[in-house]
mmCIF file of C-alpha atoms in Angstrom:
data_model
loop_
_atom_site.group_PDB
_atom_site.id
_atom_site.type_symbol
_atom_site.label_atom_id
_atom_site.label_comp_id
_atom_site.label_asym_id
_atom_site.label_seq_id
_atom_site.Cartn_x
_atom_site.Cartn_y
_atom_site.Cartn_z
ATOM 1 C CA MET R 21 233.736 -100.275 -70.488
ATOM 2 C CA ASP R 22 232.677 -103.352 -68.461
ATOM 3 C CA ASN R 23 233.307 -101.376 -65.265
ATOM 4 C CA ASP R 24 231.234 -98.500 -66.630
ATOM 5 C CA LYS R 25 228.410 -100.892 -67.480
ATOM 6 C CA ALA R 26 228.317 -102.388 -63.966
ATOM 7 C CA LYS R 27 228.397 -98.924 -62.379
ATOM 8 C CA ALA R 28 225.629 -97.690 -64.692
ATOM 9 C CA GLU R 29 223.302 -100.592 -63.963
ATOM 10 C CA THR R 30 223.728 -100.109 -60.205
ATOM 11 C CA TYR R 31 222.605 -96.485 -60.619
ATOM 12 C CA HIS R 32 219.919 -97.049 -63.267
ATOM 13 C CA VAL R 33 219.259 -99.949 -65.642
ATOM 14 C CA PRO R 34 219.200 -98.507 -69.190
ATOM 15 C CA VAL R 35 215.890 -99.158 -70.941
ATOM 16 C CA MET R 36 215.773 -100.527 -74.514
ATOM 17 C CA PRO R 37 219.509 -99.920 -75.102
ATOM 18 C CA GLY R 38 219.619 -101.827 -78.388
ATOM 19 C CA GLU R 39 216.562 -100.052 -79.746
ATOM 20 C CA CYS R 40 218.023 -96.668 -78.753
ATOM 21 C CA LEU R 41 221.309 -97.355 -80.549
ATOM 22 C CA GLU R 42 219.450 -98.539 -83.629
ATOM 23 C CA GLY R 43 217.321 -95.395 -83.538
ATOM 24 C CA LEU R 44 220.362 -93.114 -83.292
ATOM 25 C CA ASP R 45 221.964 -94.821 -86.314
ATOM 26 C CA ILE R 46 225.375 -93.849 -84.948
ATOM 27 C CA LYS R 47 228.048 -92.516 -87.282
ATOM 28 C CA PRO R 48 231.548 -93.178 -85.869
ATOM 29 C CA ASP R 49 232.656 -89.578 -86.505
ATOM 30 C CA GLY R 50 229.357 -88.076 -85.319
ATOM 31 C CA ILE R 51 228.623 -85.627 -82.505
ATOM 32 C CA TYR R 52 225.873 -86.732 -80.108
ATOM 33 C CA ALA R 53 224.115 -85.577 -76.948
ATOM 34 C CA ASP R 54 222.656 -87.816 -74.239
ATOM 35 C CA MET R 55 220.256 -85.509 -72.438
ATOM 36 C CA THR R 56 219.718 -87.817 -69.437
ATOM 37 C CA PHE R 57 223.136 -89.245 -68.564
ATOM 38 C CA GLY R 58 222.186 -90.761 -65.180
ATOM 39 C CA GLY R 59 224.261 -93.880 -64.670
ATOM 40 C CA GLY R 60 225.807 -93.587 -68.122
ATOM 41 C CA GLY R 61 224.335 -96.838 -69.432
ATOM 42 C CA HIS R 62 223.223 -95.513 -72.803
ATOM 43 C CA SER R 63 226.200 -93.148 -73.022
ATOM 44 C CA SER R 64 228.755 -95.936 -72.573
ATOM 45 C CA LEU R 65 227.218 -97.826 -75.485
ATOM 46 C CA ILE R 66 227.241 -94.728 -77.695
ATOM 47 C CA VAL R 67 230.881 -93.898 -76.881
ATOM 48 C CA SER R 68 231.918 -97.485 -77.685
ATOM 49 C CA ARG R 69 230.721 -96.924 -81.265
ATOM 50 C CA LEU R 70 232.523 -93.631 -81.834
ATOM 51 C CA SER R 71 235.858 -93.103 -83.560
ATOM 52 C CA GLU R 72 238.491 -90.733 -82.175
ATOM 53 C CA ARG R 73 236.787 -87.941 -84.113
ATOM 54 C CA GLY R 74 233.336 -88.648 -82.667
ATOM 55 C CA HIS R 75 232.106 -87.124 -79.413
ATOM 56 C CA LEU R 76 229.280 -87.447 -76.906
ATOM 57 C CA TYR R 77 228.026 -84.780 -74.496
ATOM 58 C CA GLY R 78 226.204 -86.243 -71.492
ATOM 59 C CA PHE R 79 223.808 -83.910 -69.655
ATOM 60 C CA ASP R 80 222.488 -84.332 -66.114
ATOM 61 C CA ARG R 81 221.459 -81.756 -63.515
ATOM 62 C CA ASP R 82 221.943 -84.157 -60.592
ATOM 63 C CA ALA R 83 225.363 -83.937 -58.933
ATOM 64 C CA ASP R 84 225.190 -87.652 -58.037
ATOM 65 C CA SER R 85 225.420 -88.634 -61.707
ATOM 66 C CA GLU R 86 228.761 -86.889 -62.193
ATOM 67 C CA ALA R 87 230.424 -89.743 -60.294
ATOM 68 C CA ASN R 88 229.454 -91.966 -63.251
ATOM 69 C CA ALA R 89 231.135 -89.728 -65.858
ATOM 70 C CA ILE R 90 232.951 -91.751 -68.513
ATOM 71 C CA ASP R 91 236.737 -91.373 -68.439
ATOM 72 C CA ASP R 92 237.213 -91.112 -72.184
ATOM 73 C CA ALA R 93 238.443 -88.328 -74.476
ATOM 74 C CA ARG R 94 235.336 -88.863 -76.607
ATOM 75 C CA PHE R 95 233.015 -87.906 -73.732
ATOM 76 C CA THR R 96 232.176 -84.646 -71.931
ATOM 77 C CA PHE R 97 229.925 -84.519 -68.863
ATOM 78 C CA VAL R 98 227.698 -81.435 -68.661
ATOM 79 C CA ARG R 99 226.134 -80.784 -65.277
ATOM 80 C CA SER R 100 223.036 -78.910 -66.343
ATOM 81 C CA ASP R 101 219.314 -79.068 -66.922
ATOM 82 C CA PHE R 102 218.942 -80.306 -70.493
ATOM 83 C CA ARG R 103 216.826 -77.264 -71.376
ATOM 84 C CA TYR R 104 220.164 -75.437 -71.805
ATOM 85 C CA LEU R 105 221.347 -77.737 -74.601
ATOM 86 C CA ALA R 106 221.778 -74.870 -77.089
ATOM 87 C CA ASN R 107 223.748 -72.735 -74.593
ATOM 88 C CA PHE R 108 226.256 -75.494 -73.856
ATOM 89 C CA MET R 109 226.678 -76.542 -77.476
ATOM 90 C CA ARG R 110 227.500 -72.916 -78.250
ATOM 91 C CA TYR R 111 229.965 -72.894 -75.316
ATOM 92 C CA TYR R 112 231.705 -76.020 -76.662
ATOM 93 C CA GLY R 113 231.731 -74.679 -80.223
ATOM 94 C CA VAL R 114 229.291 -77.282 -81.550
ATOM 95 C CA ASP R 115 227.156 -75.987 -84.428
ATOM 96 C CA SER R 116 225.193 -79.154 -85.155
ATOM 97 C CA LEU R 117 224.483 -82.641 -83.838
ATOM 98 C CA ASP R 118 224.124 -86.041 -85.487
ATOM 99 C CA GLY R 119 221.819 -87.348 -82.793
ATOM 100 C CA VAL R 120 220.060 -86.552 -79.523
ATOM 101 C CA LEU R 121 218.916 -89.170 -76.994
ATOM 102 C CA ALA R 122 216.621 -88.527 -74.027
ATOM 103 C CA ASP R 123 215.427 -91.164 -71.542
ATOM 104 C CA LEU R 124 212.848 -89.132 -69.630
ATOM 105 C CA GLY R 125 211.259 -89.569 -66.224
ATOM 106 C CA VAL R 126 212.869 -90.391 -62.916
ATOM 107 C CA SER R 127 215.804 -92.783 -62.540
ATOM 108 C CA SER R 128 215.936 -95.851 -60.320
ATOM 109 C CA HIS R 129 218.633 -94.050 -58.336
ATOM 110 C CA HIS R 130 216.185 -91.306 -57.371
ATOM 111 C CA LEU R 131 213.381 -93.698 -56.482
ATOM 112 C CA ASP R 132 215.684 -95.893 -54.406
ATOM 113 C CA ASP R 133 217.531 -93.080 -52.625
ATOM 114 C CA GLU R 134 215.823 -92.961 -49.229
ATOM 115 C CA GLY R 135 216.944 -89.395 -48.540
ATOM 116 C CA ARG R 136 215.630 -87.524 -51.594
ATOM 117 C CA GLY R 137 211.866 -87.718 -51.008
ATOM 118 C CA PHE R 138 210.993 -88.991 -54.500
ATOM 119 C CA SER R 139 209.255 -92.107 -53.200
ATOM 120 C CA PHE R 140 206.402 -92.566 -50.749
ATOM 121 C CA ARG R 141 208.074 -95.787 -49.568
ATOM 122 C CA TYR R 142 210.703 -94.023 -47.440
ATOM 123 C CA GLU R 143 210.540 -91.354 -44.765
ATOM 124 C CA ALA R 144 212.595 -88.351 -45.880
ATOM 125 C CA ASP R 145 212.381 -84.600 -46.299
ATOM 126 C CA LEU R 146 209.939 -83.672 -49.070
ATOM 127 C CA ASP R 147 212.664 -82.506 -51.438
ATOM 128 C CA MET R 148 212.269 -84.097 -54.922
ATOM 129 C CA ARG R 149 214.741 -81.714 -56.585
ATOM 130 C CA MET R 150 216.890 -83.204 -59.333
ATOM 131 C CA ASN R 151 219.361 -80.384 -58.696
ATOM 132 C CA THR R 152 219.730 -80.024 -54.936
ATOM 133 C CA ARG R 153 221.791 -76.830 -55.228
ATOM 134 C CA GLY R 154 218.762 -74.593 -55.501
ATOM 135 C CA GLY R 155 215.113 -74.119 -56.345
ATOM 136 C CA MET R 156 211.917 -74.943 -54.509
ATOM 137 C CA THR R 157 211.285 -78.310 -52.879
ATOM 138 C CA ALA R 158 208.121 -80.410 -52.768
ATOM 139 C CA ALA R 159 207.633 -79.158 -49.196
ATOM 140 C CA ASP R 160 207.711 -75.582 -50.510
ATOM 141 C CA VAL R 161 204.975 -76.441 -53.013
ATOM 142 C CA LEU R 162 202.767 -78.055 -50.359
ATOM 143 C CA ASN R 163 203.249 -75.241 -47.858
ATOM 144 C CA THR R 164 203.024 -72.171 -50.107
ATOM 145 C CA TYR R 165 200.713 -72.904 -53.061
ATOM 146 C CA ASP R 166 197.109 -71.862 -52.580
ATOM 147 C CA GLU R 167 194.426 -74.556 -52.846
ATOM 148 C CA GLU R 168 193.516 -73.790 -56.438
ATOM 149 C CA ARG R 169 197.108 -73.846 -57.663
ATOM 150 C CA LEU R 170 197.976 -77.029 -55.760
ATOM 151 C CA ALA R 171 194.856 -78.784 -57.066
ATOM 152 C CA ALA R 172 195.827 -77.768 -60.621
ATOM 153 C CA VAL R 173 199.310 -79.286 -60.173
ATOM 154 C CA LEU R 174 197.850 -82.588 -58.958
ATOM 155 C CA ARG R 175 195.186 -82.635 -61.662
ATOM 156 C CA ASN R 176 197.348 -81.556 -64.596
ATOM 157 C CA TYR R 177 200.556 -83.435 -63.804
ATOM 158 C CA GLY R 178 199.207 -86.544 -62.074
ATOM 159 C CA GLU R 179 195.633 -86.799 -63.374
ATOM 160 C CA VAL R 180 194.649 -87.151 -59.697
ATOM 161 C CA LYS R 181 190.852 -87.381 -59.404
ATOM 162 C CA SER R 182 190.771 -86.274 -55.768
ATOM 163 C CA ALA R 183 193.026 -83.244 -56.437
ATOM 164 C CA GLY R 184 190.596 -80.740 -54.904
ATOM 165 C CA ARG R 185 190.084 -82.756 -51.715
ATOM 166 C CA ILE R 186 193.823 -83.277 -51.301
ATOM 167 C CA ALA R 187 194.577 -79.566 -51.795
ATOM 168 C CA ARG R 188 191.919 -78.671 -49.225
ATOM 169 C CA ALA R 189 193.296 -81.194 -46.714
ATOM 170 C CA VAL R 190 196.848 -79.909 -47.228
ATOM 171 C CA ALA R 191 195.720 -76.304 -46.616
ATOM 172 C CA GLN R 192 193.965 -77.335 -43.401
ATOM 173 C CA ALA R 193 196.938 -79.368 -42.139
ATOM 174 C CA ARG R 194 199.578 -76.720 -42.848
ATOM 175 C CA ALA R 195 197.582 -74.144 -40.899
ATOM 176 C CA HIS R 196 198.705 -76.045 -37.774
ATOM 177 C CA ARG R 197 202.196 -77.176 -38.789
ATOM 178 C CA ARG R 198 204.597 -77.183 -41.725
ATOM 179 C CA LEU R 199 204.474 -80.330 -43.863
ATOM 180 C CA SER R 200 208.162 -81.209 -44.032
ATOM 181 C CA GLY R 201 208.498 -84.954 -44.508
ATOM 182 C CA VAL R 202 206.976 -87.791 -46.500
ATOM 183 C CA ALA R 203 205.241 -89.084 -43.350
ATOM 184 C CA ASP R 204 203.578 -85.672 -42.804
ATOM 185 C CA PHE R 205 202.139 -85.755 -46.316
ATOM 186 C CA LEU R 206 201.005 -89.390 -46.093
ATOM 187 C CA GLU R 207 199.155 -88.561 -42.876
ATOM 188 C CA VAL R 208 197.163 -85.928 -44.796
ATOM 189 C CA LEU R 209 196.496 -88.333 -47.673
ATOM 190 C CA ARG R 210 195.341 -91.378 -45.669
ATOM 191 C CA PRO R 211 191.724 -90.229 -45.085
ATOM 192 C CA ILE R 212 191.422 -89.481 -48.822
ATOM 193 C CA VAL R 213 193.367 -92.333 -50.437
ATOM 194 C CA PRO R 214 192.117 -95.720 -49.158
ATOM 195 C CA PRO R 215 194.704 -98.498 -48.631
ATOM 196 C CA PHE R 216 193.476 -100.531 -51.627
ATOM 197 C CA ALA R 217 194.125 -97.533 -53.944
ATOM 198 C CA GLU R 218 197.519 -96.475 -52.567
ATOM 199 C CA HIS R 219 199.592 -98.440 -55.094
ATOM 200 C CA LYS R 220 197.821 -96.630 -57.945
ATOM 201 C CA GLU R 221 197.158 -93.157 -56.529
ATOM 202 C CA LEU R 222 200.283 -92.370 -54.495
ATOM 203 C CA PRO R 223 202.685 -92.679 -57.476
ATOM 204 C CA LYS R 224 200.514 -90.224 -59.445
ATOM 205 C CA ILE R 225 200.440 -87.726 -56.559
ATOM 206 C CA PHE R 226 204.212 -87.891 -56.065
ATOM 207 C CA GLN R 227 204.754 -87.688 -59.835
ATOM 208 C CA ALA R 228 202.736 -84.471 -59.998
ATOM 209 C CA LEU R 229 204.819 -82.828 -57.264
ATOM 210 C CA ARG R 230 208.081 -83.993 -58.860
ATOM 211 C CA ILE R 231 207.109 -82.586 -62.265
ATOM 212 C CA GLU R 232 206.203 -79.235 -60.695
ATOM 213 C CA VAL R 233 209.350 -79.004 -58.560
ATOM 214 C CA ASN R 234 211.659 -79.707 -61.506
ATOM 215 C CA ASP R 235 209.586 -78.006 -64.233
ATOM 216 C CA GLU R 236 210.026 -81.217 -66.196
ATOM 217 C CA LEU R 237 207.581 -80.409 -68.979
ATOM 218 C CA GLY R 238 208.951 -76.894 -69.472
ATOM 219 C CA SER R 239 212.486 -78.301 -69.658
ATOM 220 C CA LEU R 240 211.338 -80.937 -72.143
ATOM 221 C CA ARG R 241 209.758 -78.333 -74.438
ATOM 222 C CA ASP R 242 212.894 -76.169 -74.364
ATOM 223 C CA MET R 243 215.201 -79.132 -74.989
ATOM 224 C CA LEU R 244 213.173 -80.478 -77.924
ATOM 225 C CA ALA R 245 213.029 -77.053 -79.571
ATOM 226 C CA ALA R 246 216.822 -76.730 -79.222
ATOM 227 C CA ALA R 247 217.425 -80.294 -80.441
ATOM 228 C CA ILE R 248 215.391 -79.714 -83.604
ATOM 229 C CA ARG R 249 217.416 -76.583 -84.379
ATOM 230 C CA LEU R 250 220.759 -78.298 -83.727
ATOM 231 C CA LEU R 251 220.187 -81.586 -85.539
ATOM 232 C CA LYS R 252 221.793 -81.912 -88.962
ATOM 233 C CA PRO R 253 219.631 -83.050 -91.883
ATOM 234 C CA GLY R 254 219.479 -86.809 -91.376
ATOM 235 C CA GLY R 255 220.236 -86.429 -87.654
ATOM 236 C CA ARG R 256 218.174 -88.532 -85.269
ATOM 237 C CA LEU R 257 216.019 -87.621 -82.260
ATOM 238 C CA VAL R 258 215.434 -90.605 -79.952
ATOM 239 C CA VAL R 259 213.158 -90.079 -76.940
ATOM 240 C CA MET R 260 211.769 -92.459 -74.326
ATOM 241 C CA THR R 261 208.716 -91.331 -72.360
ATOM 242 C CA TYR R 262 207.056 -92.865 -69.302
ATOM 243 C CA HIS R 263 203.717 -91.085 -68.992
ATOM 244 C CA SER R 264 201.140 -89.508 -71.282
ATOM 245 C CA LEU R 265 202.123 -85.887 -70.544
ATOM 246 C CA GLU R 266 205.686 -86.368 -71.796
ATOM 247 C CA ASP R 267 204.578 -88.543 -74.677
ATOM 248 C CA ARG R 268 202.055 -85.994 -75.941
ATOM 249 C CA ILE R 269 204.719 -83.275 -76.080
ATOM 250 C CA VAL R 270 207.180 -85.537 -77.914
ATOM 251 C CA LYS R 271 204.506 -86.659 -80.406
ATOM 252 C CA ASN R 272 203.567 -83.048 -81.101
ATOM 253 C CA PHE R 273 207.171 -82.006 -81.715
ATOM 254 C CA ILE R 274 207.708 -84.893 -84.125
ATOM 255 C CA LYS R 275 204.454 -84.115 -85.925
ATOM 256 C CA ALA R 276 204.615 -80.322 -86.038
ATOM 257 C CA GLY R 277 207.878 -79.098 -84.495
ATOM 258 C CA ASN R 278 206.153 -77.502 -81.506
ATOM 259 C CA ALA R 279 204.689 -78.506 -78.136
ATOM 260 C CA ASP R 280 201.023 -77.975 -78.954
ATOM 261 C CA GLY R 281 201.086 -79.843 -82.266
ATOM 262 C CA SER R 282 199.793 -76.932 -84.347
ATOM 263 C CA VAL R 283 200.659 -77.690 -87.972
ATOM 264 C CA GLU R 284 201.876 -74.880 -90.220
ATOM 265 C CA LYS R 285 201.183 -74.920 -93.961
ATOM 266 C CA ASP R 286 202.931 -73.153 -96.822
ATOM 267 C CA PHE R 287 201.337 -70.982 -99.513
ATOM 268 C CA PHE R 288 200.240 -74.099 -101.420
ATOM 269 C CA GLY R 289 198.630 -75.741 -98.392
ATOM 270 C CA ARG R 290 201.429 -78.270 -97.895
ATOM 271 C CA THR R 291 202.296 -79.160 -94.307
ATOM 272 C CA ARG R 292 205.560 -77.662 -93.109
ATOM 273 C CA THR R 293 207.438 -80.244 -91.115
ATOM 274 C CA THR R 294 210.935 -80.469 -89.676
ATOM 275 C CA LEU R 295 211.047 -84.114 -88.596
ATOM 276 C CA ARG R 296 210.124 -87.421 -90.167
ATOM 277 C CA PRO R 297 208.989 -90.268 -87.881
ATOM 278 C CA VAL R 298 211.331 -93.238 -88.313
ATOM 279 C CA ASN R 299 209.154 -95.681 -86.393
ATOM 280 C CA THR R 300 205.529 -95.238 -87.439
ATOM 281 C CA ARG R 301 204.474 -97.281 -84.405
ATOM 282 C CA VAL R 302 205.761 -96.576 -80.935
ATOM 283 C CA VAL R 303 208.432 -99.038 -79.717
ATOM 284 C CA VAL R 304 207.901 -100.686 -76.317
ATOM 285 C CA PRO R 305 210.115 -103.020 -74.254
ATOM 286 C CA SER R 306 209.977 -106.747 -74.911
ATOM 287 C CA ASP R 307 208.290 -109.044 -72.397
ATOM 288 C CA GLU R 308 211.747 -110.330 -71.463
ATOM 289 C CA GLU R 309 213.021 -106.821 -70.691
ATOM 290 C CA VAL R 310 209.959 -105.988 -68.587
ATOM 291 C CA GLU R 311 210.456 -109.198 -66.616
ATOM 292 C CA ARG R 312 214.127 -108.323 -66.104
ATOM 293 C CA ASN R 313 213.442 -104.636 -65.355
ATOM 294 C CA PRO R 314 209.810 -104.022 -64.297
ATOM 295 C CA ARG R 315 210.345 -100.246 -64.264
ATOM 296 C CA SER R 316 210.675 -100.334 -68.053
ATOM 297 C CA ARG R 317 207.040 -101.433 -68.422
ATOM 298 C CA SER R 318 205.602 -97.989 -69.228
ATOM 299 C CA ALA R 319 208.417 -96.880 -71.569
ATOM 300 C CA LYS R 320 207.568 -95.695 -75.086
ATOM 301 C CA LEU R 321 210.314 -95.033 -77.605
ATOM 302 C CA ARG R 322 209.887 -92.596 -80.490
ATOM 303 C CA VAL R 323 212.472 -91.926 -83.195
ATOM 304 C CA ALA R 324 212.471 -89.085 -85.725
ATOM 305 C CA GLU R 325 214.869 -87.854 -88.394
ATOM 306 C CA LYS R 326 215.620 -84.236 -89.271
ATOM 307 C CA LEU R 327 214.604 -83.376 -92.826
#
């Protein structure tokens, strides 16, 4: 397991590992799903607490993460978008789960990989796909979406104030040439995003494109709906979010069992609820963890129990 830990932390440093394990309240004979396997940091810790009868399914749609798969009979790697949780549990003959963990957002591996186009720091093709086997790229979005649709992506997924101006500038630029690389896009953005604002605005712009390319919010909604159905009574849902869009969806599911937070009531006016919040206040990383791993700064951990 020490080897697994070193390999995992090279790929992605697991955030709040102790708090996640506490939230899952692991039963040695339990069946669990890690929806964001990545480097396997959280998964390795979960597997170490399982008996021979326990099992963990680790999901990841990125082929790179499969190299980190844990060589253990108690672990199964599932190369898939986590929105297909229910399909794969049915395939493996799993009727119910004792716990589901999801560490959302983009991994350090993606941000630091100079060839994937996730970061504005490196010149690369504008790809941004978690699963490089298919689907549209960020370049496809920039070159094919009309102004209104592109502005909506930037506004809704990045809360970018200059979304309209950026969409207009992109439309004008692509009329002369295809925007293929990070440098092409930055050239369009420079007249709109001043140097003093780049550190704040560029991450939001790239986040918006990444969310659109990977349908991250749609996948999250599908996964949470499946997780709620699959969890046993007393089973735990543990989710870490990194921006307000994800967090709002998770909060709504915990509160009402659906993405929009609409509460259903029974004949007597009592609220129908499927989950009980375990931590009434959101859990955040300690100052020491943030100092050790600055990328954990924006993490919010929510834990709920199936009723």
